Coordinates of C-alpha atoms and ligand atoms in Angstrom, one line a residue:
M1 CA -19.7 27.0 5.3
D2 CA -17.7 26.6 2.0
A3 CA -16.3 23.6 0.8
R4 CA -12.2 24.7 1.1
F5 CA -10.9 23.9 -2.7
P6 CA -13.3 25.3 -5.9
F7 CA -12.7 22.1 -7.3
T8 CA -13.7 18.8 -7.1
P9 CA -10.8 16.4 -4.5
Y10 CA -11.3 13.7 -7.5
P11 CA -9.2 14.4 -10.1
R12 CA -9.1 12.5 -14.1
G13 CA -5.5 10.4 -14.0
W14 CA -3.7 7.7 -12.9
F15 CA -3.2 7.2 -8.7
Q16 CA -0.8 5.0 -6.9
V17 CA -3.4 3.3 -4.7
A18 CA -0.2 0.7 -3.5
W19 CA 3.1 -0.6 -4.2
S20 CA 3.6 -3.7 -6.1
D21 CA 5.3 -5.3 -2.9
E22 CA 2.2 -5.2 -1.0
L23 CA -0.1 -7.4 -3.0
P24 CA 1.4 -10.4 -3.3
T25 CA 0.1 -13.7 -6.5
G26 CA -3.5 -14.6 -4.9
G27 CA -3.4 -11.3 -2.2
V28 CA -6.0 -8.6 -1.7
L29 CA -6.4 -5.4 0.0
P30 CA -9.1 -3.4 0.5
L31 CA -8.7 0.3 -0.9
S32 CA -10.6 3.9 0.0
C33 CA -9.8 5.8 -2.8
F34 CA -11.4 8.3 -4.3
G35 CA -14.1 8.8 -2.0
K36 CA -15.3 4.9 -3.0
E37 CA -14.0 1.6 -0.9
L38 CA -12.4 -0.5 -3.6
V39 CA -11.0 -3.7 -3.5
L40 CA -7.6 -4.5 -5.1
F41 CA -6.4 -8.4 -5.9
R42 CA -3.5 -10.4 -7.8
T43 CA -4.7 -13.3 -9.8
E44 CA -2.8 -16.6 -9.9
E45 CA -1.0 -15.5 -13.2
G46 CA 0.1 -11.7 -11.7
V47 CA -2.5 -10.0 -13.0
A48 CA -3.2 -6.9 -10.8
H49 CA -6.9 -6.2 -10.8
V50 CA -9.0 -3.1 -9.0
L51 CA -12.7 -3.4 -8.8
D52 CA -16.0 -1.5 -6.4
A53 CA -15.7 -3.2 -2.7
Y54 CA -19.5 -4.0 -2.4
C55 CA -20.6 -7.0 -4.1
P56 CA -24.1 -6.6 -5.2
H57 CA -25.8 -10.0 -3.8
L58 CA -25.9 -8.5 0.0
G59 CA -22.9 -5.7 0.2
A60 CA -19.8 -8.0 1.5
H61 CA -17.3 -5.7 1.5
L62 CA -15.2 -8.3 -1.5
G63 CA -11.7 -6.1 0.4
H64 CA -12.4 -7.7 3.9
G65 CA -12.2 -10.9 3.2
G66 CA -12.1 -11.5 0.2
R67 CA -10.3 -15.0 -1.9
V68 CA -8.4 -15.3 -5.3
Q69 CA -9.5 -18.5 -6.1
Q70 CA -9.2 -19.4 -10.3
G71 CA -8.4 -16.6 -11.2
L72 CA -11.4 -15.0 -9.6
L73 CA -12.2 -12.8 -6.7
Q74 CA -14.2 -14.6 -4.6
C75 CA -16.9 -13.0 -2.0
P76 CA -16.3 -14.0 2.1
F77 CA -19.9 -13.9 2.7
H78 CA -22.0 -16.3 -0.1
G79 CA -18.8 -17.4 -2.2
W80 CA -20.1 -15.3 -5.5
R81 CA -16.9 -15.3 -8.3
F82 CA -16.2 -12.2 -10.4
N83 CA -13.5 -11.8 -12.8
G84 CA -11.3 -8.9 -13.4
Q85 CA -14.0 -7.0 -15.2
G86 CA -16.2 -7.0 -12.6
A87 CA -18.9 -9.6 -14.6
C88 CA -19.4 -12.8 -12.2
M89 CA -18.4 -16.6 -13.2
E90 CA -19.3 -18.3 -10.1
I91 CA -22.8 -18.6 -7.8
P92 CA -22.3 -21.5 -5.5
H93 CA -25.8 -23.8 -5.9
A94 CA -27.2 -21.4 -8.8
S95 CA -26.8 -22.5 -12.5
K96 CA -27.9 -18.5 -14.0
I97 CA -25.8 -15.8 -13.5
P98 CA -28.4 -12.6 -13.1
P99 CA -28.1 -10.1 -15.5
G100 CA -27.4 -7.3 -12.3
A101 CA -24.2 -9.8 -11.7
V102 CA -21.5 -6.8 -11.8
L103 CA -18.7 -5.0 -10.4
G104 CA -17.6 -1.6 -11.8
A105 CA -13.8 -2.1 -12.7
W106 CA -11.2 0.3 -12.6
A107 CA -8.2 0.2 -15.2
V108 CA -5.2 -0.9 -13.7
H109 CA -1.0 0.0 -14.5
E110 CA 1.8 -1.0 -12.5
L111 CA 5.3 -0.4 -13.6
D112 CA 8.3 0.4 -11.9
G113 CA 6.8 -1.4 -8.1
V114 CA 4.1 1.6 -8.3
L115 CA 0.4 0.2 -8.7
F116 CA -1.8 2.8 -10.5
V117 CA -5.4 3.1 -10.2
H118 CA -7.4 5.3 -13.3
H119 CA -10.0 8.0 -12.1
G120 CA -12.3 9.5 -15.5
L121 CA -15.5 10.4 -15.7
E122 CA -17.8 7.4 -16.1
G123 CA -17.5 5.2 -18.3
T124 CA -14.7 6.5 -20.3
R125 CA -10.3 4.8 -21.1
P126 CA -7.4 6.9 -19.7
E127 CA -6.3 8.4 -23.0
W128 CA -3.1 7.6 -21.9
Q129 CA -0.3 6.2 -19.6
V130 CA 1.9 7.0 -17.2
P131 CA 5.5 5.8 -18.6
P132 CA 7.9 3.7 -17.2
L133 CA 11.0 5.7 -15.6
P134 CA 14.4 4.7 -16.5
E135 CA 16.8 4.7 -13.2
A136 CA 13.9 2.1 -11.9
S137 CA 15.6 -0.3 -13.8
A138 CA 18.7 1.1 -15.5
E139 CA 21.7 -0.9 -14.3
G140 CA 23.3 1.4 -11.5
W141 CA 20.6 2.1 -10.1
G142 CA 18.5 0.8 -7.1
L143 CA 14.8 1.6 -5.0
A144 CA 16.2 3.3 -2.1
Q145 CA 13.7 4.2 0.0
K146 CA 9.6 4.3 0.5
K147 CA 7.8 6.8 2.3
L148 CA 3.8 7.6 2.9
W149 CA 2.2 10.3 4.1
R150 CA -1.6 11.2 4.9
I151 CA -2.0 14.7 4.7
R152 CA -5.2 16.5 5.4
T153 CA -5.3 19.1 1.7
H154 CA -5.7 18.5 -2.2
V155 CA -3.4 17.0 -4.8
Q156 CA -3.5 20.3 -6.6
E157 CA -1.6 22.0 -3.4
I158 CA 0.5 19.4 -3.7
S159 CA 1.3 19.7 -7.1
E160 CA 1.6 23.8 -6.1
N161 CA 4.7 22.7 -4.4
I162 CA 7.3 22.8 -7.2
A163 CA 5.9 25.5 -8.9
D164 CA 6.2 27.5 -6.1
S165 CA 10.0 29.1 -6.4
T166 CA 9.7 31.9 -3.7
H167 CA 8.4 28.5 -1.2
F168 CA 11.8 26.8 -1.2
R169 CA 13.7 29.6 0.5
Y170 CA 11.8 30.0 3.2
V171 CA 10.4 26.2 3.8
H172 CA 13.2 25.3 2.9
S173 CA 16.0 27.5 3.4
T174 CA 17.7 27.3 0.6
L175 CA 20.4 30.1 -0.1
S176 CA 18.4 31.2 -3.4
L177 CA 15.5 31.4 -5.2
P178 CA 15.4 28.4 -8.2
E179 CA 15.4 30.0 -11.9
L180 CA 12.5 27.7 -13.4
E181 CA 11.8 27.2 -16.5
L182 CA 8.2 25.4 -16.7
S183 CA 6.4 24.0 -19.9
S184 CA 3.2 22.2 -20.7
E185 CA 2.3 19.6 -23.2
G186 CA -1.5 18.0 -22.9
H187 CA -1.4 15.9 -19.9
I188 CA 2.3 16.3 -19.5
F189 CA 4.1 19.6 -17.5
R190 CA 7.9 20.0 -17.2
A191 CA 10.4 21.4 -14.3
D192 CA 13.1 22.2 -14.5
S193 CA 15.1 24.7 -11.3
K194 CA 18.4 25.1 -10.2
M195 CA 19.3 26.4 -7.0
L196 CA 21.7 26.9 -4.3
Q197 CA 22.3 24.3 -1.6
P198 CA 23.2 23.5 1.6
T199 CA 24.9 20.9 2.3
P200 CA 27.7 20.1 5.2
R201 CA 31.0 20.9 2.1
G202 CA 29.0 24.5 1.8
P203 CA 26.8 25.4 -0.8
V204 CA 27.0 23.2 -4.3
N205 CA 24.3 24.2 -7.4
G206 CA 21.7 22.1 -7.0
R207 CA 19.1 20.8 -10.0
I208 CA 15.5 19.4 -9.9
Y209 CA 13.9 18.0 -13.1
T210 CA 10.8 17.3 -12.9
E211 CA 7.8 15.9 -14.9
A212 CA 4.4 15.0 -14.4
H213 CA 1.7 12.8 -15.9
G214 CA -1.6 14.4 -14.3
L215 CA -1.8 15.6 -10.4
G216 CA -1.2 12.1 -9.2
Y217 CA 2.3 11.2 -11.1
W218 CA 5.8 13.5 -10.5
A219 CA 9.3 12.3 -11.9
I220 CA 11.7 14.0 -10.0
R221 CA 15.1 14.1 -10.5
F222 CA 18.0 16.0 -8.0
T223 CA 21.3 16.4 -9.7
G224 CA 24.4 18.0 -8.4
I225 CA 24.9 17.0 -4.7
A226 CA 24.2 13.7 -5.9
D227 CA 21.5 11.4 -8.0
V228 CA 18.4 10.9 -6.9
T229 CA 15.7 9.9 -8.7
F230 CA 12.1 9.6 -6.8
I231 CA 7.8 9.2 -8.0
S232 CA 6.3 11.4 -5.8
A233 CA 3.0 10.0 -6.1
A234 CA -0.2 11.7 -4.5
T235 CA -3.4 10.1 -4.4
P236 CA -7.0 11.8 -3.3
V237 CA -8.5 9.4 -0.9
G238 CA -11.1 11.6 0.5
P239 CA -12.8 15.0 0.4
E240 CA -10.3 16.4 2.8
H241 CA -7.4 13.6 2.2
V242 CA -4.7 12.9 0.5
V243 CA -2.5 10.4 0.9
L244 CA 1.2 10.9 -1.2
R245 CA 3.8 8.3 -1.9
H246 CA 7.7 8.4 -2.6
T247 CA 9.4 6.4 -4.1
F248 CA 12.9 6.9 -4.3
F249 CA 16.0 5.6 -6.2
L250 CA 19.5 6.1 -6.0
R251 CA 22.3 5.4 -8.3
T252 CA 24.3 2.9 -6.7
P253 CA 27.9 3.0 -5.1
E254 CA 30.5 2.3 -8.2
Q255 CA 33.1 0.4 -5.6
P256 CA 31.7 -2.1 -3.9
G257 CA 30.9 -2.4 -0.1
T258 CA 31.2 1.5 -0.4
S259 CA 27.8 3.4 0.9
N260 CA 26.6 6.5 -1.5
N261 CA 25.9 8.3 2.2
V262 CA 25.3 11.6 0.0
G263 CA 22.4 9.8 -2.0
K264 CA 21.3 8.3 1.2
A265 CA 21.4 12.3 2.9
L266 CA 19.5 14.2 0.0
V267 CA 16.7 11.1 0.8
A268 CA 16.6 12.4 4.5
E269 CA 17.0 15.8 3.4
I270 CA 13.7 15.6 1.2
I271 CA 12.1 13.4 3.6
R272 CA 12.7 16.2 5.6
Q273 CA 11.5 19.5 2.7
V274 CA 8.2 17.2 2.4
E275 CA 7.3 17.4 6.7
E276 CA 8.6 20.9 6.5
D277 CA 5.3 21.4 4.4
I278 CA 3.2 19.4 5.6
P279 CA 1.9 21.4 8.5
I280 CA 1.4 24.3 5.5
W281 CA -0.4 22.3 3.1
E282 CA -2.9 21.0 6.3
N283 CA -3.9 24.9 7.3
K284 CA -3.7 26.8 4.6
I285 CA -7.2 27.2 2.2
F286 CA -6.9 27.9 -1.4
R287 CA -7.8 30.9 -2.9
A288 CA -8.5 31.0 -6.0
R289 CA -8.0 34.5 -7.2
P290 CA -4.8 34.8 -5.2
L291 CA -2.6 38.1 -4.9
L292 CA 0.9 37.5 -7.1
S293 CA 4.1 39.5 -7.2
A294 CA 6.6 39.5 -9.5
G295 CA 8.5 35.8 -7.9
D296 CA 4.7 33.7 -8.4
R297 CA 4.6 33.5 -12.7
S298 CA 4.9 29.9 -12.7
I299 CA 2.0 29.3 -10.1
P300 CA -0.4 30.5 -13.3
A301 CA 1.1 28.4 -15.3
L302 CA 0.4 25.4 -13.3
R303 CA -2.9 26.0 -12.6
H304 CA -3.7 26.5 -16.1
W305 CA -2.4 22.7 -16.3
S306 CA -3.9 21.3 -14.0
R307 CA -8.0 23.1 -15.0
Q308 CA -7.5 20.2 -17.4
F309 CA -8.1 17.3 -14.9
L310 CA -10.0 19.2 -11.9
E311 CA -13.1 20.3 -14.8
G312 CA -16.5 18.1 -14.9
Ligands
FES401 S1 -22.6 -10.8 -0.2 FE1 -21.8 -11.3 -1.6 S2 -21.5 -13.4 -2.0 FE2 -23.4 -12.8 -0.4
FE2_402 FE1 8.0 21.9 -0.4

């Protein structure tokens, strides 16, 4: 059978692997990402590291029972200890460390309550970083909600959703097709869309401004109905599976004691819209040469930009 997607399931770029609050000081978590088994741990100083999971000694998974001891990750099986760069620093009852006692180490970037790992070509360092999201630390804004889905699709399909203006009308019942303005610059892609959205108080002109840094990080800003900003982070975990995480930030109400019901309703609506997309993503195929009509001009633009992350 042909592969479902005509490119690698594991593009290059930064991808979310966890939220910061899932990893306390001294915490250890197993990760399955990019078709690999990895281990995520946080030292007593608070620094997060990601290493290949299987111990070079006899192959124990360091994410299942591994412990942080004096800044090192200790294997649960025979106690070998590794630093954040993957080097074995201590072997109990042995004075010499064999030269091959090294685990692959992954670049980690933690900001705005999110832990990202860089997936790149073997031996290459990241060429760019995910930028901080101003709303995550701005006065008058707060974390509103976090949401996670596991979806049988490719990160490319989730990215195309933003550039796919005509689906909003049919899948998400917006009252008009979005007016889309797209631009790209290196690893960054921007989409500015305006559309008429239904609300309980009648149609409202809404604007969605999106800025992607690679396929794994989309900062999406809704204005008009209410101010909601969220990070949409799709991470390839297996050959046909993606974990999609949304981290929502909302403007806090100016009057203390009141609640931002419109903002909360918009967050619920965005979650509902993702759940409308999921059955399409899970069951569709990827058409490398789609039949496009006049309303689809933005799909080739998005595909042209995303090629840089998908090709070897
Ligand atoms: S398998 Fe890790 S120390 Fe033996
Ligand atoms: Fe959608």
